[in-house]
Coordinates of C-alpha atoms in Angstrom, one line a residue:
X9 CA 70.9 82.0 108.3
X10 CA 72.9 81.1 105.4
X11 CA 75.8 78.1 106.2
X12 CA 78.8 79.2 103.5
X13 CA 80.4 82.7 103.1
X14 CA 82.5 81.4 100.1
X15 CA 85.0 84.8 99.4
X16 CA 86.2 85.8 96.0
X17 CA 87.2 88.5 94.0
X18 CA 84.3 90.7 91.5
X19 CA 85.9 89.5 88.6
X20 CA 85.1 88.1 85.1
X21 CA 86.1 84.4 86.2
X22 CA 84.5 84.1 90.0
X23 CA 81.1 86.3 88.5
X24 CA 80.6 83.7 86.1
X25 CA 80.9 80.8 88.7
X26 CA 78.2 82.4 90.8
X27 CA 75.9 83.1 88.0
X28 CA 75.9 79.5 87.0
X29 CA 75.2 78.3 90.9
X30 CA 71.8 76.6 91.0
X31 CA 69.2 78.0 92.5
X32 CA 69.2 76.0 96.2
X33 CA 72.6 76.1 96.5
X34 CA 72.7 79.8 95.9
X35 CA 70.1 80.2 98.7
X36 CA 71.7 78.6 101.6
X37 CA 75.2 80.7 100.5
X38 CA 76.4 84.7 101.1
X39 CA 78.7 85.2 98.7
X40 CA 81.7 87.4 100.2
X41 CA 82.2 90.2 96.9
X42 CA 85.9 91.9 97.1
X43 CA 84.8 94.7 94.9
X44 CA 87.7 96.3 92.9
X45 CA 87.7 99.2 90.8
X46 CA 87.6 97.7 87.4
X47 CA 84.3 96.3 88.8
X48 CA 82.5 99.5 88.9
X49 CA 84.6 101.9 86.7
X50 CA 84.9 100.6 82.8
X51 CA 87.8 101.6 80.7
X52 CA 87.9 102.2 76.8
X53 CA 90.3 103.4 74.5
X54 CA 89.6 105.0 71.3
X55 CA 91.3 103.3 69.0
X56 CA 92.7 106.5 66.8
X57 CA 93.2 109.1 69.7
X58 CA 94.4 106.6 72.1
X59 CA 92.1 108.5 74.4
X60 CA 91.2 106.8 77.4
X61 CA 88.3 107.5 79.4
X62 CA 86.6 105.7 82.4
X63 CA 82.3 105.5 82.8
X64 CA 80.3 103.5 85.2
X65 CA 79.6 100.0 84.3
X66 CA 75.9 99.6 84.5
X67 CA 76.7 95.6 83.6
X68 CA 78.1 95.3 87.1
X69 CA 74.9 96.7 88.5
X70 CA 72.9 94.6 86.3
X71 CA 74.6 91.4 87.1
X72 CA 73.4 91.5 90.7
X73 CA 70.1 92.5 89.9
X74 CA 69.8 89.6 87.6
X75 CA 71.4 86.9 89.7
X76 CA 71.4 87.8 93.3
X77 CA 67.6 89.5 94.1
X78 CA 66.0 86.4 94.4
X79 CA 63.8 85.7 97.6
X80 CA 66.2 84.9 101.1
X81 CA 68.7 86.4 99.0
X82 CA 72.2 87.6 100.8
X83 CA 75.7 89.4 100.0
X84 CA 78.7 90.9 101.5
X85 CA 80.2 93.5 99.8
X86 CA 83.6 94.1 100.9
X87 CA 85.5 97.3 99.6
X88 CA 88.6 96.8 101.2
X89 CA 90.5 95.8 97.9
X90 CA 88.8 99.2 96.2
X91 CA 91.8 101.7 95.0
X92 CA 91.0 105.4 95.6
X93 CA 87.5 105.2 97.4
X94 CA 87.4 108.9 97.7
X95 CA 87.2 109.8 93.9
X96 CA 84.6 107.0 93.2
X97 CA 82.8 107.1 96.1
X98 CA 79.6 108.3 93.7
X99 CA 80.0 105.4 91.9
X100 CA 80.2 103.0 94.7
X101 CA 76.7 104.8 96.6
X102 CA 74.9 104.6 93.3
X103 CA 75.9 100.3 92.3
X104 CA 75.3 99.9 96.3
X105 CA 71.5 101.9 96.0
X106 CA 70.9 100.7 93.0
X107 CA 71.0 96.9 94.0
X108 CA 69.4 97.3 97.4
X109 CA 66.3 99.3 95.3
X110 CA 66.1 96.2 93.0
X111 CA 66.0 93.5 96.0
X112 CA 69.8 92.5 96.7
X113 CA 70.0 92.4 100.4
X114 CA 73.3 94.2 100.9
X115 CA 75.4 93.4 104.0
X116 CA 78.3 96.0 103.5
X117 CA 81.8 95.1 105.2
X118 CA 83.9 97.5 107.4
X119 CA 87.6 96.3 108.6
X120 CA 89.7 98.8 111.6
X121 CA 91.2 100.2 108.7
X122 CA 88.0 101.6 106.2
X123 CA 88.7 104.7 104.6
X124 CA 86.7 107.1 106.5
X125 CA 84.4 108.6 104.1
X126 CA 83.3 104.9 102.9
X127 CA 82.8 104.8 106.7
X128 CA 80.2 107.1 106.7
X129 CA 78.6 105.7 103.6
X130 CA 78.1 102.7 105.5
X131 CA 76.7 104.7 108.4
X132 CA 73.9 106.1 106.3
X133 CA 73.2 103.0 104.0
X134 CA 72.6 101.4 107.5
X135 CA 70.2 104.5 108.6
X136 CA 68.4 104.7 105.8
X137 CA 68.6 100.9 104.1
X138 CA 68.4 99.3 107.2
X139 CA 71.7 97.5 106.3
X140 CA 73.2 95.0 108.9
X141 CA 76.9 95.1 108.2
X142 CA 80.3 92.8 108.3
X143 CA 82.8 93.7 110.8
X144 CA 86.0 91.9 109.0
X145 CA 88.7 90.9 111.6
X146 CA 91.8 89.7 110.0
X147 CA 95.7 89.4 111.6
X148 CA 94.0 88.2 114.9
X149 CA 97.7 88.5 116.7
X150 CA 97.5 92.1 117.0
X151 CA 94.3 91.8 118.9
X152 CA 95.9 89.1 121.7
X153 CA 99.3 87.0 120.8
X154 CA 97.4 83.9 122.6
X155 CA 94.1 85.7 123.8
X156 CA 92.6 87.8 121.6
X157 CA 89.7 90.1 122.3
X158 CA 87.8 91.4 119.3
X159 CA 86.8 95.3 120.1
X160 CA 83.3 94.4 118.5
X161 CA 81.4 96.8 121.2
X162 CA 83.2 99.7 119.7
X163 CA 82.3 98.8 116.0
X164 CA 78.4 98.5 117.5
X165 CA 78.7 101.7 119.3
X166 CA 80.3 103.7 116.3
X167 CA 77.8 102.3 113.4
X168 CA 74.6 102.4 115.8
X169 CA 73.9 98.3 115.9
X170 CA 73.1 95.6 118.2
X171 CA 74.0 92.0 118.0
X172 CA 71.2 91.1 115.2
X173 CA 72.3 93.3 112.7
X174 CA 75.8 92.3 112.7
X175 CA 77.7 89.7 110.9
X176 CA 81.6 88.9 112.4
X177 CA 84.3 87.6 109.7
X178 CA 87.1 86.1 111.1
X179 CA 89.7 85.9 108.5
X180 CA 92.9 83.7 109.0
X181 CA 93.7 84.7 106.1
X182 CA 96.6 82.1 104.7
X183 CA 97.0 78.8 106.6
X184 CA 99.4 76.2 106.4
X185 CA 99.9 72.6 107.7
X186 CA 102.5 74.6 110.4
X187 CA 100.0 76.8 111.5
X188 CA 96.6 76.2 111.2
X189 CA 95.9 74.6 114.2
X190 CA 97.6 77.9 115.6
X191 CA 95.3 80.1 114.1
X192 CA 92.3 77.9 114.6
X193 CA 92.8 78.4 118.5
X194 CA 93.3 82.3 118.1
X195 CA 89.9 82.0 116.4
X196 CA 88.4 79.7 119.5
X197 CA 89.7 82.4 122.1
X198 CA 88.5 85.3 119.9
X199 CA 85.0 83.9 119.7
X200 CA 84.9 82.7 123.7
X201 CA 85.6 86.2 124.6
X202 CA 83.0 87.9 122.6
X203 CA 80.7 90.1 124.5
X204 CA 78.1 88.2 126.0
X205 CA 75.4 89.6 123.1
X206 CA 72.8 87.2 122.2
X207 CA 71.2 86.5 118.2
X208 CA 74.9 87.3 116.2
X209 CA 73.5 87.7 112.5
X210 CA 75.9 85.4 111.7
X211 CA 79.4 84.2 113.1
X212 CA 82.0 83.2 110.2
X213 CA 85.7 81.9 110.1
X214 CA 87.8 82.1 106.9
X215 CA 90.8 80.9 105.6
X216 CA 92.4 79.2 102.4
X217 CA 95.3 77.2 101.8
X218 CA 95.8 77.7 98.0
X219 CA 99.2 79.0 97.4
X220 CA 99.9 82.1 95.1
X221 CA 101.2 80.1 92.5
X222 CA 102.2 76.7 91.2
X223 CA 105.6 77.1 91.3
X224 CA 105.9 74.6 94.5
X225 CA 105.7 71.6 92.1
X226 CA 108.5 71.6 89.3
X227 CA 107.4 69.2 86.6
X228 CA 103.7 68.8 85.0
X229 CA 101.6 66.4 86.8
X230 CA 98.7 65.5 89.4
X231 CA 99.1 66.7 92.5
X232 CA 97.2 66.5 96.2
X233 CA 97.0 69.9 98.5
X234 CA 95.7 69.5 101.7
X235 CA 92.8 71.6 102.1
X236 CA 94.0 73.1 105.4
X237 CA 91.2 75.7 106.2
X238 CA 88.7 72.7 106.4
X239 CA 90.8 71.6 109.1
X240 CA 90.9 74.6 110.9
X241 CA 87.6 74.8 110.7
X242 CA 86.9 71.4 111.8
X243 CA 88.7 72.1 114.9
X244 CA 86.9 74.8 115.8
X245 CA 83.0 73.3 115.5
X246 CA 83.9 70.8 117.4
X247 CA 83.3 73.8 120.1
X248 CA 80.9 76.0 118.5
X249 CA 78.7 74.3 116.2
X250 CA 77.1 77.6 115.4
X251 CA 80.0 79.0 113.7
X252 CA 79.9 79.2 109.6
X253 CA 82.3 78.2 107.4
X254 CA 84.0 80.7 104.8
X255 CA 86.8 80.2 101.9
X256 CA 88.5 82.1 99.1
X257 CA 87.8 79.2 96.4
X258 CA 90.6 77.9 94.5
X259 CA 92.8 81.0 94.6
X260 CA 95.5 82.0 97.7
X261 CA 93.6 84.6 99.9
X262 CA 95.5 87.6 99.2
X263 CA 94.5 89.2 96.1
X264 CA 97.4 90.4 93.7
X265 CA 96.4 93.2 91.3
X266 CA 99.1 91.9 88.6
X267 CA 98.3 88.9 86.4
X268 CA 101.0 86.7 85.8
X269 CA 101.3 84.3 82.4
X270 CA 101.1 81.0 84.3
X271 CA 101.0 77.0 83.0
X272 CA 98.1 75.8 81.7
X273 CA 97.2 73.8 85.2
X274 CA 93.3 73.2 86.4
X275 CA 91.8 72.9 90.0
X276 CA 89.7 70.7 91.3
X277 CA 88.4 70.4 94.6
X278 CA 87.9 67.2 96.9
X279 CA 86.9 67.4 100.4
X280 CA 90.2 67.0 101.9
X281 CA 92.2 68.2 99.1
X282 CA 92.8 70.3 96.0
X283 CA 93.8 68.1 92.8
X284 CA 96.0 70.1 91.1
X285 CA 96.4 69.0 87.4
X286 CA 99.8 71.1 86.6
X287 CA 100.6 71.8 82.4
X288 CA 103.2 73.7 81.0
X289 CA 103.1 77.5 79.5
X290 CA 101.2 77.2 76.2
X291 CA 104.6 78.2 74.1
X292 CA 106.6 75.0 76.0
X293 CA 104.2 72.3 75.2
X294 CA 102.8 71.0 71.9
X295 CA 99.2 71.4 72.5
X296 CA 99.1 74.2 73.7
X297 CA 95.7 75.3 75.2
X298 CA 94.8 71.9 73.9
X299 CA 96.3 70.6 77.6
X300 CA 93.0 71.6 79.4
X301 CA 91.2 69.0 76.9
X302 CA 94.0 66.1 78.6
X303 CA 93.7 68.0 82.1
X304 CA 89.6 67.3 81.3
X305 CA 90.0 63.9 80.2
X306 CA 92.6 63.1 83.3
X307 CA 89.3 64.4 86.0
X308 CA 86.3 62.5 84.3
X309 CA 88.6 59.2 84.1
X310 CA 89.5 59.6 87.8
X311 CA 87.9 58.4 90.7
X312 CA 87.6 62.1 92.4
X313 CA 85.6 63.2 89.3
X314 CA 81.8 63.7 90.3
X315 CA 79.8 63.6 87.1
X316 CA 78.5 65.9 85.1
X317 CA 75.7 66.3 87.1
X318 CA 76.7 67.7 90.1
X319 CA 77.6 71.4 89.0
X320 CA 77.7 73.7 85.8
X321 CA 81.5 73.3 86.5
X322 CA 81.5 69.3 86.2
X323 CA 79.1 69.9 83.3
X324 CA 81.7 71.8 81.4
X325 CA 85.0 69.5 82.3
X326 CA 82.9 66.7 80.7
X327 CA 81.9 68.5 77.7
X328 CA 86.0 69.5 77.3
X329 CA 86.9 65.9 77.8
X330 CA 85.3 65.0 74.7
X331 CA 86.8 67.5 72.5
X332 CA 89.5 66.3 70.5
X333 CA 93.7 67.6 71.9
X334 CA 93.5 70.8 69.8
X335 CA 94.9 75.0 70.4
X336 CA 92.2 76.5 69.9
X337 CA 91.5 78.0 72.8
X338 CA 87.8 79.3 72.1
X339 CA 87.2 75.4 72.3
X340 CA 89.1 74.5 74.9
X341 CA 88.7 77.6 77.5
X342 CA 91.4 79.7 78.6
X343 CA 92.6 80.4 82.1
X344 CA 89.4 82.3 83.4
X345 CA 87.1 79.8 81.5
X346 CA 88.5 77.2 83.8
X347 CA 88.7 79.8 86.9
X348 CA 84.8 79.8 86.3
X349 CA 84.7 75.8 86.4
X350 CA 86.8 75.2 89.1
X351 CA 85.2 78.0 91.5
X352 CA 81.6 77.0 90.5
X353 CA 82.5 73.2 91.2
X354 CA 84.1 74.0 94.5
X355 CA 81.3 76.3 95.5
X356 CA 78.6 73.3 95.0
X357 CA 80.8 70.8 96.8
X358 CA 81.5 72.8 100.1
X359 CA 77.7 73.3 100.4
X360 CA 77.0 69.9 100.0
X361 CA 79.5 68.9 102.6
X362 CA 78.4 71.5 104.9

């Protein structure tokens, strides 16, 4: 059984940090995929007609098959964040056959609200695959204000499973310091009334704590954010030691389709905390880009910084830190550069707490 369902969104940034995960670490996580569209479906413009037209992306397919069909191997692939299933649904069967043919063990993800004909895609990926499959709980009040009971026997009964082919995400989603210890008891209740089924694939509990944004701190600086989903977590194996530990990384849970221009900031995870290293917008400071090199320099000189050995992500903050304070941001990495470094570093670290 793996020990870290570590949740992210398929994207450039969060690909890369996996890809870069080394070899044991990778085997003892199941990565939690949030495919989107843009995942599956690449877009290209002609540059004189301005015509744009949309074709499968074989490199998504291949990026799985190169990384993720090693022996033990396991993923989630969770298509709850996927805009107009019903049009791609082709697309979606052939990345999801494809992988399974070339040895990515594919655990595919169902919430109460699954657009019905993914539903029955599931059904007959788990007839004929032998799938097990992710029943996603999130918003745990509407199942129980203080008691919840999770209507798992109904999800067995509709996709024809027992116990040992299931894996159950609870997701928290977004915790705070007011309410975490709030939602880490929803969790405890949800989990003591389970039906009394015996070898669970897996039993998970999620959360983050990273806000949407930096705006909460007003001036540049260094900053410490309590890493509130370990504590919830905490709270709960203290009851059930059995129960795994998931996350959403460095980013706020909820994933926002929109990008927004933001500072030139980096992340960096500690046990208890995220260290925050907040810059300004490259057009209101000086250096420009070149503030990741002093963000870099700022980690390796500080006592949280755990040498470049530890991950591909401490490798590269290193490397930055000894790059003289220049723009040029094919040197110094742009936002998803450091996206990559900071997921990939927090990824190793939570598995060698855990």
């Amino acid at each position: 059984m793996k020990k870290y369902y570590p949740i992210f969104i398929s994207k450039k940034g969060e690909l890369a940090a996996f890809q870069h995960i080394i070899h044991d670490v990778k085997g003892d996580i199941c990565p939690v995929f949030e495919v989107i569209s843009k995942s599956i479906n690449k877009t290209s413009k002609d540059r004189k007609t301005e015509e744009v037209t949309t074709k499968y992306n074989e490199a998504f397919e291949k990026y799985f098959i190169t990384h993720w069909s090693f022996d033990g191997n396991q993923i989630i692939l969770d298509f709850s964040c996927f805009q107009e299933i019903e049009t791609n649904i082709f697309q979606i069967n052939r990345f999801i056959n494809s992988i399974i043919e070339k040895g990515v063990n594919v655990v595919l993800a169902i919430q109460h609200d699954s657009n019905t004909i993914y539903k029955e895609l599931v059904k007959r990926f788990i007839k004929e695959k032998g799938c097990k499959i992710c029943i996603r709980f999130t918003n745990l009040e509407k199942y129980g204000s203080t008691h919840p009971r999770l209507n798992v026997e109904d999800y067995m009964t509709e996709y024809g499973v027992n116990a040992t082919k299931v894996i159950l995400l609870i997701d928290l989603g977004f915790v705070t310091k007011e309410d975490y210890q709030e939602k880490s008891s929803l969790a405890y209740y949800a989990i003591t009334f389970l039906p009394p089924f015996n070898n669970w694939a897996d039993i998970v509990v999620a959360s983050g704590s990273f806000p949407v944004d930096l705006s909460v701190f007003k001036d540049p600086g260094v900053y410490y954010l309590p890493r509130y989903e370990w504590q919830a977590w905490g709270l709960l194996v203290e009851e059930f030691d059995f129960v795994r530990y998931g996350d959403f990384g460095t980013k706020h849970p909820a994933y926002d389709e929109v990008g927004h221009s933001g500072t030139i900031s980096v992340r960096y995870t500690i046990q208890h905390d995220f260290l925050v290293h907040r810059g300004k917008k490259t057009g209101d400071h000086k250096d420009g880009h070149g503030q990741f090199i002093n963000h870099a320099k700022a980690i390796v000189a500080s006592t949280d910084y755990l040498g470049k050995d530890f991950s591909f992500g401490d490798a590269l903050i290193e490397e930055k830190s000894k790059l003289p304070i220049i723009k040029d941001e094919t040197a110094t990495g742009n936002p998803t550069t450091w996206l990559t470094i900071s997921f990939n570093h927090h990824v190793t670290l939570i598995h060698s707490l855990l």
